[in-house]
JSON list of C-alpha atoms in Angstrom, two decimals:
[
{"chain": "C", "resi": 1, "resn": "UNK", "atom": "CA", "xyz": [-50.44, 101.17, -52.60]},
{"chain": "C", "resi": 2, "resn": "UNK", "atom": "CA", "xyz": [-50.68, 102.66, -49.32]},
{"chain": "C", "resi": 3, "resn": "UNK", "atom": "CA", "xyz": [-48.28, 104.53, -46.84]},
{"chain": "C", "resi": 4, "resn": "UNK", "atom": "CA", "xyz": [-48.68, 106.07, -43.51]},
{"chain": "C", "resi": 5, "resn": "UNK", "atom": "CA", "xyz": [-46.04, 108.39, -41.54]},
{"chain": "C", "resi": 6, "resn": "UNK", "atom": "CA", "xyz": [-45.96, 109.18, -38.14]},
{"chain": "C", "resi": 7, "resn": "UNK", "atom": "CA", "xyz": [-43.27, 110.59, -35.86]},
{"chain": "C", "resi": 8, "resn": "UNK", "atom": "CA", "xyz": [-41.14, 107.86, -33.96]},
{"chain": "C", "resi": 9, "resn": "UNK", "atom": "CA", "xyz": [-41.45, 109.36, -30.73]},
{"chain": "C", "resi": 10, "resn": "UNK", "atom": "CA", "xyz": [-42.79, 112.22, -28.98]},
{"chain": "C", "resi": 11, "resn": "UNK", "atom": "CA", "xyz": [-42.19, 113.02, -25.28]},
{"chain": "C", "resi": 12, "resn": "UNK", "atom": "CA", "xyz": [-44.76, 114.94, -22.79]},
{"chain": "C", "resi": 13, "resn": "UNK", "atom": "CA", "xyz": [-45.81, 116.24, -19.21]},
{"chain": "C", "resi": 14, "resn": "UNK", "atom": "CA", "xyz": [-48.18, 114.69, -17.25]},
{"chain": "C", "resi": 15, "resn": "UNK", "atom": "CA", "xyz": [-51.27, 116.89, -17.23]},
{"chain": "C", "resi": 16, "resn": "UNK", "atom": "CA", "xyz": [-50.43, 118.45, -20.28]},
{"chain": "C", "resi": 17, "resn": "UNK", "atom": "CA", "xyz": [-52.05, 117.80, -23.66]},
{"chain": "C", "resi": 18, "resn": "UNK", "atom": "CA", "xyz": [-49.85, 116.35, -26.77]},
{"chain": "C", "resi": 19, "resn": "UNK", "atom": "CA", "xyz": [-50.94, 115.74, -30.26]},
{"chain": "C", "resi": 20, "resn": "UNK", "atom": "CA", "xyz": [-49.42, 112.67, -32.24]},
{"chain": "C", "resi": 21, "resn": "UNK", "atom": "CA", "xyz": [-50.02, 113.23, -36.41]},
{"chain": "C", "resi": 22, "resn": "UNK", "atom": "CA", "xyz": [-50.50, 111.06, -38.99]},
{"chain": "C", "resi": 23, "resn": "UNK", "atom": "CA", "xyz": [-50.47, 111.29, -42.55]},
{"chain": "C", "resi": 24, "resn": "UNK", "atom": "CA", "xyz": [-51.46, 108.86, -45.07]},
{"chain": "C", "resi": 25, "resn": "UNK", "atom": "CA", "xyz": [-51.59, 108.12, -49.11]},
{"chain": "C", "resi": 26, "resn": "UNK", "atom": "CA", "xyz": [-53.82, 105.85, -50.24]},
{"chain": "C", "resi": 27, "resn": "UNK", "atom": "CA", "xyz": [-55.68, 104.80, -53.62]},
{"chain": "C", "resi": 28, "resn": "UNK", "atom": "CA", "xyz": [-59.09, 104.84, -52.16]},
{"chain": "C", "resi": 29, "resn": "UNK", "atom": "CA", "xyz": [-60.19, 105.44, -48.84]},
{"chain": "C", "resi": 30, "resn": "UNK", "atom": "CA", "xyz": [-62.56, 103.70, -46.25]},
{"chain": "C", "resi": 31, "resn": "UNK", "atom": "CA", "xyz": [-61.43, 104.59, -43.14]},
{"chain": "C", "resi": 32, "resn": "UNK", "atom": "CA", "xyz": [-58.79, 105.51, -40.29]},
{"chain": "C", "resi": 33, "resn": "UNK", "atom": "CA", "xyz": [-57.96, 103.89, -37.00]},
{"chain": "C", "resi": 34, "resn": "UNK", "atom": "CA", "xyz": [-56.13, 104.79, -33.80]},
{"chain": "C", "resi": 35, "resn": "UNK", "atom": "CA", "xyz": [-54.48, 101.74, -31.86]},
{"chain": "C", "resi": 36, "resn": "UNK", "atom": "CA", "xyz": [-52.52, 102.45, -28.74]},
{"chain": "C", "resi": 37, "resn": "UNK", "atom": "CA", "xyz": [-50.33, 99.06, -27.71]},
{"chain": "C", "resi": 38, "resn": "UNK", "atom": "CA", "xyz": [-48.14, 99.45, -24.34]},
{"chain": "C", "resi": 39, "resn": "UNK", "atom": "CA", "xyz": [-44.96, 97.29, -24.52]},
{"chain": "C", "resi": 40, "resn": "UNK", "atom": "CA", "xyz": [-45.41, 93.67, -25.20]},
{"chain": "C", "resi": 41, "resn": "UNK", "atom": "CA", "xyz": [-49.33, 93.85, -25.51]},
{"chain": "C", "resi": 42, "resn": "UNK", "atom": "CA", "xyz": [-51.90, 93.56, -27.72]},
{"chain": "C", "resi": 43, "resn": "UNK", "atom": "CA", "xyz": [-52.81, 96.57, -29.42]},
{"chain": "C", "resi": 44, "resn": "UNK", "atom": "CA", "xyz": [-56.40, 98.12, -28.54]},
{"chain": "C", "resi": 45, "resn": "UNK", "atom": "CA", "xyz": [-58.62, 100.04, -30.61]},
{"chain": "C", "resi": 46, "resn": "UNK", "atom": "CA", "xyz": [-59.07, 103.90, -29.36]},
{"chain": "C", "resi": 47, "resn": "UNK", "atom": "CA", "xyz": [-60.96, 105.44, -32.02]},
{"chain": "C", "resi": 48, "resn": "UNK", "atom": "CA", "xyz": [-62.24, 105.63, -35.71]},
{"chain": "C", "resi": 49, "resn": "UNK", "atom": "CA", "xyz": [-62.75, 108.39, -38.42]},
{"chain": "C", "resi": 50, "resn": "UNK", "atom": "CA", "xyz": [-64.27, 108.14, -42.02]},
{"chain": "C", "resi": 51, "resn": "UNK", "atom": "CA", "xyz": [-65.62, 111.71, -42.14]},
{"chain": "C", "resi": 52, "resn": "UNK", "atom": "CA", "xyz": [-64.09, 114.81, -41.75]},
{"chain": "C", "resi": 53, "resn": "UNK", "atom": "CA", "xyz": [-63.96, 116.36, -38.53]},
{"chain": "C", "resi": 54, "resn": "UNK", "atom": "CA", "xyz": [-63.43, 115.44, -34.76]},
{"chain": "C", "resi": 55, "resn": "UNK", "atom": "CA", "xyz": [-64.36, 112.57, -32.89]},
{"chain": "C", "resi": 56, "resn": "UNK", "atom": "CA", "xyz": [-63.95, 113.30, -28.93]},
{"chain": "C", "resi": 57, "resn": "UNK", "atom": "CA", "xyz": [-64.01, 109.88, -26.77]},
{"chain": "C", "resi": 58, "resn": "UNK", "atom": "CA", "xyz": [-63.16, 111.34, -23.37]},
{"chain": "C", "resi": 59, "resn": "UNK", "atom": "CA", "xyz": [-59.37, 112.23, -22.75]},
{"chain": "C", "resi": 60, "resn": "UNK", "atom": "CA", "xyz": [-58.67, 110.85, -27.02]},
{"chain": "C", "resi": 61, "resn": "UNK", "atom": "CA", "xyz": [-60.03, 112.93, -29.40]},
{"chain": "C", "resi": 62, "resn": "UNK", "atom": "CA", "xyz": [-59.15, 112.08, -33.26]},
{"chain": "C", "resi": 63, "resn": "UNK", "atom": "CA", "xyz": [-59.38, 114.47, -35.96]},
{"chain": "C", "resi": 64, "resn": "UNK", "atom": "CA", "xyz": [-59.24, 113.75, -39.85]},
{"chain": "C", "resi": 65, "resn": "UNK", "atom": "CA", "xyz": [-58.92, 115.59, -43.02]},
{"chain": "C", "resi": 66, "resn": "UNK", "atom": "CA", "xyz": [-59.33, 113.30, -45.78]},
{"chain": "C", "resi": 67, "resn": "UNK", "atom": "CA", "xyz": [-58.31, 116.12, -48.54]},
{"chain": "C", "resi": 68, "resn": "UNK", "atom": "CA", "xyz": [-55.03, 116.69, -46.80]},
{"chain": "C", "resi": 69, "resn": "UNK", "atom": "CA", "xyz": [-54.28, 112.88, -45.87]},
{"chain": "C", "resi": 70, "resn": "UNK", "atom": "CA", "xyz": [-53.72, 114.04, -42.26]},
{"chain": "C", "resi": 71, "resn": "UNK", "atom": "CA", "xyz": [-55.35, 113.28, -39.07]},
{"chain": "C", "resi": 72, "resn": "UNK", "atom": "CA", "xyz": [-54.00, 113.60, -35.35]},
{"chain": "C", "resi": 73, "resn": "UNK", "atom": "CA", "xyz": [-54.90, 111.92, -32.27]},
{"chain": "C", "resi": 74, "resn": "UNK", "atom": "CA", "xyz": [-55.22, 114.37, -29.27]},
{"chain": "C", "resi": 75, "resn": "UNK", "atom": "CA", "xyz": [-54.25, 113.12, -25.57]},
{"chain": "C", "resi": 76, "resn": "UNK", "atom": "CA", "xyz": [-55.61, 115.70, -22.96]},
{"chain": "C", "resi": 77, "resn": "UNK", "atom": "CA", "xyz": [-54.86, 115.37, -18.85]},
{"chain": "C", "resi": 78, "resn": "UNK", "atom": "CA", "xyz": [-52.32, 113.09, -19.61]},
{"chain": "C", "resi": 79, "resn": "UNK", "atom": "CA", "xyz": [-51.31, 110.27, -17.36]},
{"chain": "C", "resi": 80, "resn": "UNK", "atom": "CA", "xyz": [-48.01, 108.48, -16.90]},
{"chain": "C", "resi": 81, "resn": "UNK", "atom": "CA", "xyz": [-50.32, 105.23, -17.88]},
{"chain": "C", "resi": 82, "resn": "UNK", "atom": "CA", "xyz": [-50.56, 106.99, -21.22]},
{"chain": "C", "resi": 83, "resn": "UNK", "atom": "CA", "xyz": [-46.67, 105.93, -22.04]},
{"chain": "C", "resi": 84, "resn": "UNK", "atom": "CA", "xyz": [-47.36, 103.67, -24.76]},
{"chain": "C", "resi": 85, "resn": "UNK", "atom": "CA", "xyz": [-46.74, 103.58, -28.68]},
{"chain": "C", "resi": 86, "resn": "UNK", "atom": "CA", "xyz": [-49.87, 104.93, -30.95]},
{"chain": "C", "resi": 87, "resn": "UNK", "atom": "CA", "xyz": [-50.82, 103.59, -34.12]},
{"chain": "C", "resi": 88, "resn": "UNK", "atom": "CA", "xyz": [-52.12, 105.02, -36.74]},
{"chain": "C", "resi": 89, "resn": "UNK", "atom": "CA", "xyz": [-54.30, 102.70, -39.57]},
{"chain": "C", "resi": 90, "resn": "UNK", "atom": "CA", "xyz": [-55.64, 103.30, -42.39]},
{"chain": "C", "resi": 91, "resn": "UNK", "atom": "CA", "xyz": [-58.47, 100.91, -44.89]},
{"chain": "C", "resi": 92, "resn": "UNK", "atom": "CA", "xyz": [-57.89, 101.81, -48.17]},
{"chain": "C", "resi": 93, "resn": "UNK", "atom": "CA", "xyz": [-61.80, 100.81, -49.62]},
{"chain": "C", "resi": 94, "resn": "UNK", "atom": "CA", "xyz": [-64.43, 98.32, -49.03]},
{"chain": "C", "resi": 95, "resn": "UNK", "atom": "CA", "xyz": [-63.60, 95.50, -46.29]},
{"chain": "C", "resi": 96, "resn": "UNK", "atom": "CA", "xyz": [-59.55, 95.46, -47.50]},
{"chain": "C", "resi": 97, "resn": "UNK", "atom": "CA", "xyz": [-56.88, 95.11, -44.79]},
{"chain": "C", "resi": 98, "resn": "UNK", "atom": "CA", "xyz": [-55.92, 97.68, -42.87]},
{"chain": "C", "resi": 99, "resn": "UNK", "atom": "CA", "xyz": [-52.38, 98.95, -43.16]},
{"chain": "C", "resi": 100, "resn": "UNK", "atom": "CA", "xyz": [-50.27, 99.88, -39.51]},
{"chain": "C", "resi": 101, "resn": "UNK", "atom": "CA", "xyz": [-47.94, 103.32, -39.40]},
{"chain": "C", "resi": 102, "resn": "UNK", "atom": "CA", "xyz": [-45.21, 102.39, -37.72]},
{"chain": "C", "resi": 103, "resn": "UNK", "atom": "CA", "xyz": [-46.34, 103.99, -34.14]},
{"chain": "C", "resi": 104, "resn": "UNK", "atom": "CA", "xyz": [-45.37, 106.70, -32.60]},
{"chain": "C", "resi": 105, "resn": "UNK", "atom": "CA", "xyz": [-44.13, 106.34, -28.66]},
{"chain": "C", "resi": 106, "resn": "UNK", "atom": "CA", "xyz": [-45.28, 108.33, -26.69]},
{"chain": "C", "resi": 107, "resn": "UNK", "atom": "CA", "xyz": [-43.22, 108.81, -22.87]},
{"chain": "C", "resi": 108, "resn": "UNK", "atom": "CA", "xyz": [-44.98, 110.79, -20.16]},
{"chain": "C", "resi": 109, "resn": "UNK", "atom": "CA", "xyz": [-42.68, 112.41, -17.81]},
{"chain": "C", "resi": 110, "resn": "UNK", "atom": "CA", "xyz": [-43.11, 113.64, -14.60]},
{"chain": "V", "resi": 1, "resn": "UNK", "atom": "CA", "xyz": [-66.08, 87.37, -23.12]},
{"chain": "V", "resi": 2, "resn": "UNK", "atom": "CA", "xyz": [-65.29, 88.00, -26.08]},
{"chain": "V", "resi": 3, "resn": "UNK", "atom": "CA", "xyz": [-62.13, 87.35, -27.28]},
{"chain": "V", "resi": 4, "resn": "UNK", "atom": "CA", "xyz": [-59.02, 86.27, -29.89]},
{"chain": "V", "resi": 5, "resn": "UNK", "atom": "CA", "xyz": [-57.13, 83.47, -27.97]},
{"chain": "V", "resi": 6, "resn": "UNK", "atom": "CA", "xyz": [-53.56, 82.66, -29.48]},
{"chain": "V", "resi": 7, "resn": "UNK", "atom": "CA", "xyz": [-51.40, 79.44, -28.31]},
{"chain": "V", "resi": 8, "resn": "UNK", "atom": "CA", "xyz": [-48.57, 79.50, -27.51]},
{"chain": "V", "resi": 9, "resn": "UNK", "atom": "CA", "xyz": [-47.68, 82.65, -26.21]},
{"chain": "V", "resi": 10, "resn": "UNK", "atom": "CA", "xyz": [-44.37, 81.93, -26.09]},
{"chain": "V", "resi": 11, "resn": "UNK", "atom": "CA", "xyz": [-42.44, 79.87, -28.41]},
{"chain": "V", "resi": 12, "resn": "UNK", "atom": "CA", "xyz": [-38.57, 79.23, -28.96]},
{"chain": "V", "resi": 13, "resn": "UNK", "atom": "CA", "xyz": [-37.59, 76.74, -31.31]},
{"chain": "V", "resi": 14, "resn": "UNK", "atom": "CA", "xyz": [-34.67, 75.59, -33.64]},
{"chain": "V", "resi": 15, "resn": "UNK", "atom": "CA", "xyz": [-34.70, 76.09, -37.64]},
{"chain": "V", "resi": 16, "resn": "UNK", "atom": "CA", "xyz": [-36.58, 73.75, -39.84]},
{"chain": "V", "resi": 17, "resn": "UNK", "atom": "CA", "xyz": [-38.65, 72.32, -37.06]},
{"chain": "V", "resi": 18, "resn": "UNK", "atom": "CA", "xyz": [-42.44, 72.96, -38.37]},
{"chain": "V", "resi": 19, "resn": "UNK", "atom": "CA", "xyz": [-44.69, 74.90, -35.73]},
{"chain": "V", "resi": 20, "resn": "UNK", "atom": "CA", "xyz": [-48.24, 75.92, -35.73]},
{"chain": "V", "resi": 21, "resn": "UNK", "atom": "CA", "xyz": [-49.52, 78.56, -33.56]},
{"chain": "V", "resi": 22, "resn": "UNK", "atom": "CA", "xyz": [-53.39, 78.90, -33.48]},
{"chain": "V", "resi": 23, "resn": "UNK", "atom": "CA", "xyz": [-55.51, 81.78, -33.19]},
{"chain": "V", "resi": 24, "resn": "UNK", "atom": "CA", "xyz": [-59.00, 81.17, -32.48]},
{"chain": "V", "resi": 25, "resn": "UNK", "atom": "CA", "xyz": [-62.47, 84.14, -31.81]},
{"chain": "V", "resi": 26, "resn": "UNK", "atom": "CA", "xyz": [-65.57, 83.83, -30.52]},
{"chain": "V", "resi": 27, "resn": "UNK", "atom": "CA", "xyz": [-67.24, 86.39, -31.82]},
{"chain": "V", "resi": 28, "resn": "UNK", "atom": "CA", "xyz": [-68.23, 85.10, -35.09]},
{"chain": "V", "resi": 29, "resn": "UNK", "atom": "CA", "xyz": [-66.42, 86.97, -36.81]},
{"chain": "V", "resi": 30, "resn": "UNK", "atom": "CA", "xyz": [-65.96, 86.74, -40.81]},
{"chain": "V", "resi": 31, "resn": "UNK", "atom": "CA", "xyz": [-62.43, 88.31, -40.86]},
{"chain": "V", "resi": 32, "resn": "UNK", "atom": "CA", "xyz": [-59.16, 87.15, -39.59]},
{"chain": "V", "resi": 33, "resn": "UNK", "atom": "CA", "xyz": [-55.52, 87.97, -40.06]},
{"chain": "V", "resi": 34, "resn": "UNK", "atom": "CA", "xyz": [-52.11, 87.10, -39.14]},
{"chain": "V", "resi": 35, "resn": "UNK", "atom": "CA", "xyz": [-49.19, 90.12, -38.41]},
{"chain": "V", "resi": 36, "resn": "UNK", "atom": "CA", "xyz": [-46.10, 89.96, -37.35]},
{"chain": "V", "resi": 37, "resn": "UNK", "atom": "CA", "xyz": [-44.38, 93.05, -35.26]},
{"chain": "V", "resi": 38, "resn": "UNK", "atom": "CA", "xyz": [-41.03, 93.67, -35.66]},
{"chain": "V", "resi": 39, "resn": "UNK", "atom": "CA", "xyz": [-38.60, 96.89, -34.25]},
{"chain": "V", "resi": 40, "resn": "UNK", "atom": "CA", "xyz": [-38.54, 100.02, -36.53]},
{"chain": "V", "resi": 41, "resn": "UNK", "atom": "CA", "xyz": [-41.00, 98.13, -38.46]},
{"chain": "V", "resi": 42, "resn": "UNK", "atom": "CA", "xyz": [-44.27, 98.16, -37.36]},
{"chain": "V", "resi": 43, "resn": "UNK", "atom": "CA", "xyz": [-47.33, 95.79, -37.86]},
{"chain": "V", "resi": 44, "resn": "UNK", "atom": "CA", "xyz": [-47.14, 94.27, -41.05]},
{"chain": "V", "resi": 45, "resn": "UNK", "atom": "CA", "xyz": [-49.70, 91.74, -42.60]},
{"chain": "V", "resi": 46, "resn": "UNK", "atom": "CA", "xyz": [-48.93, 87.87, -43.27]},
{"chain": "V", "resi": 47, "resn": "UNK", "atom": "CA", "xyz": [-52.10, 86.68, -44.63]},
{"chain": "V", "resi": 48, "resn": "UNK", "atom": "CA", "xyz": [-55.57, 87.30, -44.15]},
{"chain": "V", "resi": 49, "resn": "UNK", "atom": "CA", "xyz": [-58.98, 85.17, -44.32]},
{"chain": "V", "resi": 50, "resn": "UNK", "atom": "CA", "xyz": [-62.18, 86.68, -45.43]},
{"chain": "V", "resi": 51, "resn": "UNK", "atom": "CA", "xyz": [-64.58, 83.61, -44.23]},
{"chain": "V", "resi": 52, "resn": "UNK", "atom": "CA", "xyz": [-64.39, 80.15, -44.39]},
{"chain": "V", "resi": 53, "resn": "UNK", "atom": "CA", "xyz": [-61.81, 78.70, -47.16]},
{"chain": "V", "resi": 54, "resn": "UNK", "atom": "CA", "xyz": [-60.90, 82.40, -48.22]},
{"chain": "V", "resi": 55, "resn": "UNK", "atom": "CA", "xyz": [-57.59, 83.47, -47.67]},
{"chain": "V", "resi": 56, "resn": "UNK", "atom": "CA", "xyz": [-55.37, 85.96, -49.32]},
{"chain": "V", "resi": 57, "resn": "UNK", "atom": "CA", "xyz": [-51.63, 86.80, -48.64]},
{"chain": "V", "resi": 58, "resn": "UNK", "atom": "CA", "xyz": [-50.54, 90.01, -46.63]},
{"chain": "V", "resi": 59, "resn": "UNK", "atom": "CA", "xyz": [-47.78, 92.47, -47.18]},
{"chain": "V", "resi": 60, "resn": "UNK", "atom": "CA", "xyz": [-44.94, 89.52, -46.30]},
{"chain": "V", "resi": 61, "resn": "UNK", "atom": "CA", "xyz": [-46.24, 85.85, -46.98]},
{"chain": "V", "resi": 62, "resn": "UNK", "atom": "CA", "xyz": [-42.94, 83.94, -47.53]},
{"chain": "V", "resi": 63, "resn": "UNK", "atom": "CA", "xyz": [-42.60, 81.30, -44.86]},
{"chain": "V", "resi": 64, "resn": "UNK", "atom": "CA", "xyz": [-45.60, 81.02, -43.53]},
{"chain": "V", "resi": 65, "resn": "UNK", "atom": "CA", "xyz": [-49.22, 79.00, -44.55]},
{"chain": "V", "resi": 66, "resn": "UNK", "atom": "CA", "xyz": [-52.67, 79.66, -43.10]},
{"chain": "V", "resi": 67, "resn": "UNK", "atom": "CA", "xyz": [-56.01, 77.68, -43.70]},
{"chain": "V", "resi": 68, "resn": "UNK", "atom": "CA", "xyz": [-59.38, 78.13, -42.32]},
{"chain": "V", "resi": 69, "resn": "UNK", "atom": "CA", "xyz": [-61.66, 75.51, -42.16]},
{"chain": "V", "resi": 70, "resn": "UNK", "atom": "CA", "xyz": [-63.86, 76.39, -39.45]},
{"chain": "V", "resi": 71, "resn": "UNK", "atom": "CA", "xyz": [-64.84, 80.52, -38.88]},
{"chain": "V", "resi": 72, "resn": "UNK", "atom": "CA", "xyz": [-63.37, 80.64, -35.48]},
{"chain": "V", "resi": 73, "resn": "UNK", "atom": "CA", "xyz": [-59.96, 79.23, -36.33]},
{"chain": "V", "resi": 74, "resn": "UNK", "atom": "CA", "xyz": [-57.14, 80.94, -38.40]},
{"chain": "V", "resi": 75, "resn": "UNK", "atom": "CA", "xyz": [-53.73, 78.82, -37.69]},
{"chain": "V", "resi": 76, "resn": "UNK", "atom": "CA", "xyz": [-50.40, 80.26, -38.79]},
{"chain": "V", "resi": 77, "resn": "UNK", "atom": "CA", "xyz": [-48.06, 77.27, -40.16]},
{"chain": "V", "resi": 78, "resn": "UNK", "atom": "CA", "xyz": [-44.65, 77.90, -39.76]},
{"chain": "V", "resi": 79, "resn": "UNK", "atom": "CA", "xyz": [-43.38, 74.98, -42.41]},
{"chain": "V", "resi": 80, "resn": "UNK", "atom": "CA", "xyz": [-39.88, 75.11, -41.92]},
{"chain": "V", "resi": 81, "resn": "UNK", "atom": "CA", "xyz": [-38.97, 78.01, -39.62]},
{"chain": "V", "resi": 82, "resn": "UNK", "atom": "CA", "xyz": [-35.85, 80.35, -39.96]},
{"chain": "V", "resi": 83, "resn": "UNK", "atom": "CA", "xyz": [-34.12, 83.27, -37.51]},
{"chain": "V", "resi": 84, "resn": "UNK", "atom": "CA", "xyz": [-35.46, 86.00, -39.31]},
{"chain": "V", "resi": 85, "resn": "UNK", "atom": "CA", "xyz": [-39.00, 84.96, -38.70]},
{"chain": "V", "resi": 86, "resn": "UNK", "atom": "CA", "xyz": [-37.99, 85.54, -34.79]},
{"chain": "V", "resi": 87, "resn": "UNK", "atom": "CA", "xyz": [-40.45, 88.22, -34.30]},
{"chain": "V", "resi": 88, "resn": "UNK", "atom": "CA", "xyz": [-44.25, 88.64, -32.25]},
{"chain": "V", "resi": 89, "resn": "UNK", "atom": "CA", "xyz": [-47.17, 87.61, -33.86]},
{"chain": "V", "resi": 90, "resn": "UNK", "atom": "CA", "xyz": [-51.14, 88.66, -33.42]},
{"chain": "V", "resi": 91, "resn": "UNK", "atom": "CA", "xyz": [-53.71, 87.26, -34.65]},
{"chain": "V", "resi": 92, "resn": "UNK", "atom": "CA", "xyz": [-56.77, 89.60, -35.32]},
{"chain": "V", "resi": 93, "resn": "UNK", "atom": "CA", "xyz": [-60.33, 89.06, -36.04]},
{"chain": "V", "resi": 94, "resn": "UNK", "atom": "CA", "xyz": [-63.76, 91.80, -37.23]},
{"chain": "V", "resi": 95, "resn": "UNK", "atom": "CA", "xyz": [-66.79, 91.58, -38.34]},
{"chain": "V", "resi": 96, "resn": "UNK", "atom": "CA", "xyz": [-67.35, 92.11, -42.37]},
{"chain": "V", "resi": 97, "resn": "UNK", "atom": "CA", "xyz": [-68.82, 95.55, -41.64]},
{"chain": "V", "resi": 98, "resn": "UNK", "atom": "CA", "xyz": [-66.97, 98.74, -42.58]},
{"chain": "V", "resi": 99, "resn": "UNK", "atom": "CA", "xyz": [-65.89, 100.86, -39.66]},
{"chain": "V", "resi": 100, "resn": "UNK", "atom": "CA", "xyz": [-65.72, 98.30, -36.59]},
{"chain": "V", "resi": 101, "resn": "UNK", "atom": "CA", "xyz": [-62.68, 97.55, -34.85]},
{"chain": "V", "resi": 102, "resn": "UNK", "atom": "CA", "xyz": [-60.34, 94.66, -35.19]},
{"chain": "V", "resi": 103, "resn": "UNK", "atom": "CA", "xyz": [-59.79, 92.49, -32.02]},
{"chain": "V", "resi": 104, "resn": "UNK", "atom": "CA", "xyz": [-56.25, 91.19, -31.40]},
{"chain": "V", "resi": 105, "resn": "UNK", "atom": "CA", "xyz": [-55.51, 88.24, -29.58]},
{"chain": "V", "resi": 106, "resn": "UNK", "atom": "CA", "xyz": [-52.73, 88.48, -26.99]},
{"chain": "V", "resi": 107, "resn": "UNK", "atom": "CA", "xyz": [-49.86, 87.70, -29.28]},
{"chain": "V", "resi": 108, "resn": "UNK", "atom": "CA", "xyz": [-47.02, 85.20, -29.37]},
{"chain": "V", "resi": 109, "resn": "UNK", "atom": "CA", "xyz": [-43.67, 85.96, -29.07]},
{"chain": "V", "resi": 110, "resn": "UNK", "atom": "CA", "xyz": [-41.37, 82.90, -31.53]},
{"chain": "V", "resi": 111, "resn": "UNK", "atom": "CA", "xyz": [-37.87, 82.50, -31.46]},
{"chain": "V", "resi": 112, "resn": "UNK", "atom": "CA", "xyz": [-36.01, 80.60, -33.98]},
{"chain": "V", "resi": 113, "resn": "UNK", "atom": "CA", "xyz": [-32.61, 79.91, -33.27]}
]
């Protein structure tokens, strides 16, 4: 099976940078996603890993190490719009489901 | 636009009283799945459709029915309802290929009282 842990919450400044981990066990893997889903809403795809490394998408950047089952999504500049929760997926191999963390929230404070 | 359209977005019923809330793309898309979100609990998986007339159950399947007949449709069937299925629902679609992001519709928020 699979399981994914991230912290439940994790509180920052605005302009400062945070870093929100994830760390995952899985049979196989094919994969890792960043969602971030503000109260209420749909969640909404921020980035994507399957090789080690850092992918930088603006102020998101997502980094993965698939030997340590570990990857972190970075927030730079960071904007009270950025309060929101931050989910971490993972697909295990092929086209299978993908499997949610839990989220972490994230509150940006003045 | 592409999108994942769910109706209703807002449900509260009584228990036992069958509901079906639909989830429909327009992108084409092979894949489709059902979750339901629940406090402390995260996104969990109800069922899932590969393509047309493939389905498969999710992490928690009890209570609930899917079919898909057409690609663009994937209703949830709620056969006879009960509180603890009180929870929001989203309905997600992506293509077949490895790698691309799944679309969620808007979700629906179902109270069973």
């Amino acid at each position: 099976g699979q399981s994914l842990e991230q912290p439940s919450e994790v509180t920052a400044v605005e302009g400062a940078i945070v870093q929100i981990n994830c760390t995952y066990q899985t049979s196989g893997f094919n994969g890792l996603f960043w969602y971030q889903q503000h109260a209420g809403e749909a969640p909404t795809f921020l980035s994507y890993n399957v090789l080690d490394g850092l992918e930088e998408k603006g102020r998101f950047s997502s980094f993965l190490s698939r030997s340590k089952g570990y990857s972190y999504l970075l927030l730079k500049e960071l904007q009270m719009k950025d309060s929101a929760s931050y989910l971490c997926a993972v697909r295990d191999s092929g086209n299978t489901p993908l499997v949610f963390g839990k989220g972490t929230r994230l509150s940006v404070i003045a | 636009e592409a999108q994942v359209t769910q109706n209703p977005r807002y449900l509260i019923t009584v228990t036992g009283k069958k509901l079906t809330v639909t989830c429909s793309q327009n992108m084409n898309h092979e894949y489709m799945s059902w979750y339901r979100q629940d406090p402390g609990l995260g996104l969990r998986q109800i069922y899932y459709s590969m393509n047309v007339e493939v389905t498969d159950k999710g992490d928690v399947p009890e209570g609930y029915k899917v079919s898909r007949k057409e690609k663009r449709n994937f209703p949830l069937i709620l056969e006879s309802p009960s509180p603890n299925q009180t929870s929001l629902y989203f309905c997600a679609s992506s293509s077949m290929i490895s790698g691309v992001e799944q679309y969620f519709g808007p979700g629906t928020r179902l109270t069973v009282t």
